[in-house]
């Protein structure tokens, strides 16, 4: 999956596969996680936060981690 680099102290890059609703996140430490069943609006919100210079990490915690989407570490 192709990921776009983001400016964040926590996240390095973010990718999304619309067909499978899979969000792929690379953390600054190099760990990569895939989150499943994530709506496209959540990915769009992450990228909008990045584009606006807002906290991508905060958005990720509130809209991806907190809801508890199933995930796997790659």
Short mmCIF file of N, CA and C in Angstrom, two decimals:
data_model
loop_
_atom_site.label_atom_id
_atom_site.label_comp_id
_atom_site.label_asym_id
_atom_site.label_seq_id
_atom_site.Cartn_x
_atom_site.Cartn_y
_atom_site.Cartn_z
N UNK A 1 0.84 -1.18 0.00
CA UNK A 1 0.00 0.00 0.00
C UNK A 1 0.89 1.24 0.00
N UNK A 2 0.57 2.18 -0.83
CA UNK A 2 1.33 3.42 -0.90
C UNK A 2 0.89 4.35 0.24
N UNK A 3 1.88 4.90 0.94
CA UNK A 3 1.60 5.81 2.04
C UNK A 3 2.13 7.20 1.72
N UNK A 4 1.45 8.20 2.25
CA UNK A 4 1.89 9.60 2.11
C UNK A 4 2.57 10.03 3.40
N UNK A 5 3.68 10.70 3.27
CA UNK A 5 4.41 11.20 4.43
C UNK A 5 3.61 12.34 5.07
N UNK A 6 3.59 12.36 6.40
CA UNK A 6 2.92 13.43 7.14
C UNK A 6 3.90 14.04 8.14
N UNK A 7 3.62 15.27 8.51
CA UNK A 7 4.45 15.95 9.52
C UNK A 7 3.80 15.71 10.87
N UNK A 8 4.48 14.94 11.69
CA UNK A 8 3.95 14.58 13.00
C UNK A 8 5.11 14.10 13.87
N UNK A 9 4.99 14.29 15.16
CA UNK A 9 6.02 13.76 16.06
C UNK A 9 5.81 12.28 16.33
N UNK A 10 4.66 11.76 15.96
CA UNK A 10 4.31 10.36 16.25
C UNK A 10 4.22 9.51 14.98
N UNK A 11 3.60 10.03 13.94
CA UNK A 11 3.35 9.28 12.71
C UNK A 11 4.28 9.76 11.59
N UNK A 12 4.76 8.81 10.80
CA UNK A 12 5.64 9.14 9.67
C UNK A 12 4.86 9.17 8.35
N UNK A 13 3.99 8.17 8.15
CA UNK A 13 3.24 8.11 6.89
C UNK A 13 1.91 7.38 7.09
N UNK A 14 0.99 7.68 6.18
CA UNK A 14 -0.38 7.14 6.27
C UNK A 14 -0.83 6.73 4.87
N UNK A 15 -1.45 5.55 4.77
CA UNK A 15 -2.01 5.10 3.51
C UNK A 15 -3.40 4.53 3.74
N UNK A 16 -4.17 4.42 2.67
CA UNK A 16 -5.53 3.91 2.80
C UNK A 16 -5.92 3.15 1.54
N UNK A 17 -6.55 2.00 1.74
CA UNK A 17 -7.11 1.22 0.64
C UNK A 17 -8.63 1.27 0.76
N UNK A 18 -9.25 2.02 -0.15
CA UNK A 18 -10.70 2.22 -0.10
C UNK A 18 -11.48 0.92 -0.28
N UNK A 19 -10.97 0.03 -1.14
CA UNK A 19 -11.67 -1.22 -1.43
C UNK A 19 -11.83 -2.11 -0.21
N UNK A 20 -10.83 -2.11 0.66
CA UNK A 20 -10.89 -2.97 1.86
C UNK A 20 -11.07 -2.17 3.15
N UNK A 21 -11.18 -0.84 3.03
CA UNK A 21 -11.32 0.04 4.20
C UNK A 21 -10.19 -0.18 5.20
N UNK A 22 -8.97 -0.31 4.66
CA UNK A 22 -7.79 -0.56 5.49
C UNK A 22 -6.93 0.69 5.55
N UNK A 23 -6.62 1.10 6.77
CA UNK A 23 -5.74 2.23 7.02
C UNK A 23 -4.40 1.69 7.46
N UNK A 24 -3.34 2.12 6.80
CA UNK A 24 -2.00 1.69 7.15
C UNK A 24 -1.24 2.89 7.70
N UNK A 25 -0.64 2.71 8.86
CA UNK A 25 0.04 3.81 9.55
C UNK A 25 1.47 3.38 9.88
N UNK A 26 2.42 4.22 9.51
CA UNK A 26 3.80 4.00 9.89
C UNK A 26 4.14 5.01 10.98
N UNK A 27 4.63 4.51 12.10
CA UNK A 27 5.01 5.37 13.21
C UNK A 27 6.46 5.83 13.04
N UNK A 28 6.83 6.86 13.76
CA UNK A 28 8.19 7.41 13.67
C UNK A 28 9.26 6.38 14.03
N UNK A 29 8.91 5.40 14.87
CA UNK A 29 9.90 4.38 15.25
C UNK A 29 10.03 3.28 14.19
N UNK A 30 9.27 3.40 13.09
CA UNK A 30 9.35 2.43 12.00
C UNK A 30 8.30 1.34 12.05
N UNK A 31 7.59 1.20 13.16
CA UNK A 31 6.51 0.20 13.23
C UNK A 31 5.39 0.56 12.27
N UNK A 32 4.82 -0.45 11.62
CA UNK A 32 3.72 -0.27 10.69
C UNK A 32 2.53 -1.10 11.17
N UNK A 33 1.38 -0.46 11.23
CA UNK A 33 0.15 -1.12 11.65
C UNK A 33 -0.91 -0.95 10.57
N UNK A 34 -1.74 -1.96 10.43
CA UNK A 34 -2.91 -1.89 9.55
C UNK A 34 -4.16 -1.95 10.41
N UNK A 35 -5.04 -1.00 10.19
CA UNK A 35 -6.32 -0.92 10.90
C UNK A 35 -7.42 -1.23 9.90
N UNK A 36 -8.31 -2.13 10.28
CA UNK A 36 -9.34 -2.62 9.37
C UNK A 36 -10.71 -2.00 9.67
N UNK A 37 -11.56 -1.95 8.63
CA UNK A 37 -12.92 -1.44 8.73
C UNK A 37 -12.97 0.04 9.07
N UNK A 38 -11.94 0.77 8.66
CA UNK A 38 -11.87 2.21 8.93
C UNK A 38 -12.59 2.95 7.80
N UNK A 39 -13.59 3.76 8.15
CA UNK A 39 -14.30 4.51 7.11
C UNK A 39 -13.38 5.50 6.39
N UNK A 40 -13.66 5.74 5.12
CA UNK A 40 -12.86 6.67 4.32
C UNK A 40 -12.84 8.06 4.95
N UNK A 41 -13.91 8.45 5.62
CA UNK A 41 -13.96 9.78 6.25
C UNK A 41 -12.90 9.94 7.33
N UNK A 42 -12.55 8.84 8.00
CA UNK A 42 -11.51 8.90 9.04
C UNK A 42 -10.15 9.16 8.39
N UNK A 43 -9.88 8.45 7.29
CA UNK A 43 -8.63 8.70 6.56
C UNK A 43 -8.60 10.14 6.05
N UNK A 44 -9.71 10.59 5.49
CA UNK A 44 -9.77 11.97 4.98
C UNK A 44 -9.52 12.97 6.11
N UNK A 45 -10.05 12.69 7.29
CA UNK A 45 -9.83 13.56 8.44
C UNK A 45 -8.38 13.60 8.87
N UNK A 46 -7.72 12.45 8.84
CA UNK A 46 -6.30 12.40 9.16
C UNK A 46 -5.49 13.26 8.19
N UNK A 47 -5.77 13.11 6.91
CA UNK A 47 -5.03 13.86 5.91
C UNK A 47 -5.37 15.35 5.99
N UNK A 48 -6.61 15.68 6.30
CA UNK A 48 -6.99 17.09 6.45
C UNK A 48 -6.28 17.71 7.64
N UNK A 49 -6.16 16.96 8.73
CA UNK A 49 -5.42 17.44 9.90
C UNK A 49 -3.97 17.70 9.52
N UNK A 50 -3.39 16.80 8.76
CA UNK A 50 -1.99 16.96 8.33
C UNK A 50 -1.85 18.20 7.44
N UNK A 51 -2.77 18.37 6.50
CA UNK A 51 -2.71 19.50 5.57
C UNK A 51 -2.90 20.83 6.28
N UNK A 52 -3.68 20.82 7.37
CA UNK A 52 -3.97 22.05 8.11
C UNK A 52 -2.93 22.34 9.18
N UNK A 53 -1.95 21.46 9.33
CA UNK A 53 -0.93 21.66 10.35
C UNK A 53 -1.43 21.36 11.75
N UNK A 54 -2.52 20.62 11.85
CA UNK A 54 -3.06 20.23 13.15
C UNK A 54 -2.36 18.97 13.64
N UNK A 55 -2.67 18.54 14.85
CA UNK A 55 -2.03 17.35 15.42
C UNK A 55 -2.60 16.07 14.80
N UNK A 56 -1.80 15.45 13.96
CA UNK A 56 -2.20 14.19 13.33
C UNK A 56 -2.27 13.09 14.39
N UNK A 57 -1.34 13.12 15.34
CA UNK A 57 -1.33 12.13 16.41
C UNK A 57 -2.58 12.19 17.26
N UNK A 58 -3.04 13.39 17.56
CA UNK A 58 -4.26 13.55 18.36
C UNK A 58 -5.46 13.02 17.59
N UNK A 59 -5.55 13.38 16.30
CA UNK A 59 -6.66 12.90 15.47
C UNK A 59 -6.64 11.38 15.42
N UNK A 60 -5.46 10.80 15.22
CA UNK A 60 -5.31 9.35 15.16
C UNK A 60 -5.79 8.71 16.46
N UNK A 61 -5.36 9.24 17.59
CA UNK A 61 -5.76 8.68 18.88
C UNK A 61 -7.26 8.75 19.10
N UNK A 62 -7.87 9.87 18.73
CA UNK A 62 -9.30 10.07 18.97
C UNK A 62 -10.19 9.31 17.99
N UNK A 63 -9.74 9.18 16.73
CA UNK A 63 -10.62 8.65 15.69
C UNK A 63 -10.25 7.27 15.16
N UNK A 64 -9.07 6.77 15.54
CA UNK A 64 -8.66 5.43 15.10
C UNK A 64 -8.43 4.54 16.31
N UNK A 65 -7.56 4.96 17.21
CA UNK A 65 -7.24 4.14 18.38
C UNK A 65 -8.42 4.00 19.34
N UNK A 66 -9.00 5.12 19.74
CA UNK A 66 -10.08 5.11 20.73
C UNK A 66 -11.29 4.26 20.30
N UNK A 67 -11.72 4.33 19.04
CA UNK A 67 -12.86 3.50 18.64
C UNK A 67 -12.55 2.00 18.63
N UNK A 68 -11.27 1.66 18.61
CA UNK A 68 -10.89 0.25 18.71
C UNK A 68 -11.02 -0.56 17.44
N UNK A 69 -10.69 0.04 16.29
CA UNK A 69 -10.72 -0.73 15.05
C UNK A 69 -9.77 -1.92 15.16
N UNK A 70 -10.14 -3.06 14.61
CA UNK A 70 -9.22 -4.21 14.64
C UNK A 70 -7.95 -3.85 13.86
N UNK A 71 -6.82 -4.39 14.31
CA UNK A 71 -5.56 -4.05 13.68
C UNK A 71 -4.58 -5.21 13.74
N UNK A 72 -3.53 -5.08 12.95
CA UNK A 72 -2.40 -6.01 13.01
C UNK A 72 -1.13 -5.21 12.80
N UNK A 73 -0.07 -5.70 13.41
CA UNK A 73 1.23 -5.09 13.18
C UNK A 73 1.89 -5.83 12.03
N UNK A 74 2.48 -5.08 11.11
CA UNK A 74 3.15 -5.71 9.97
C UNK A 74 4.60 -5.94 10.27
#
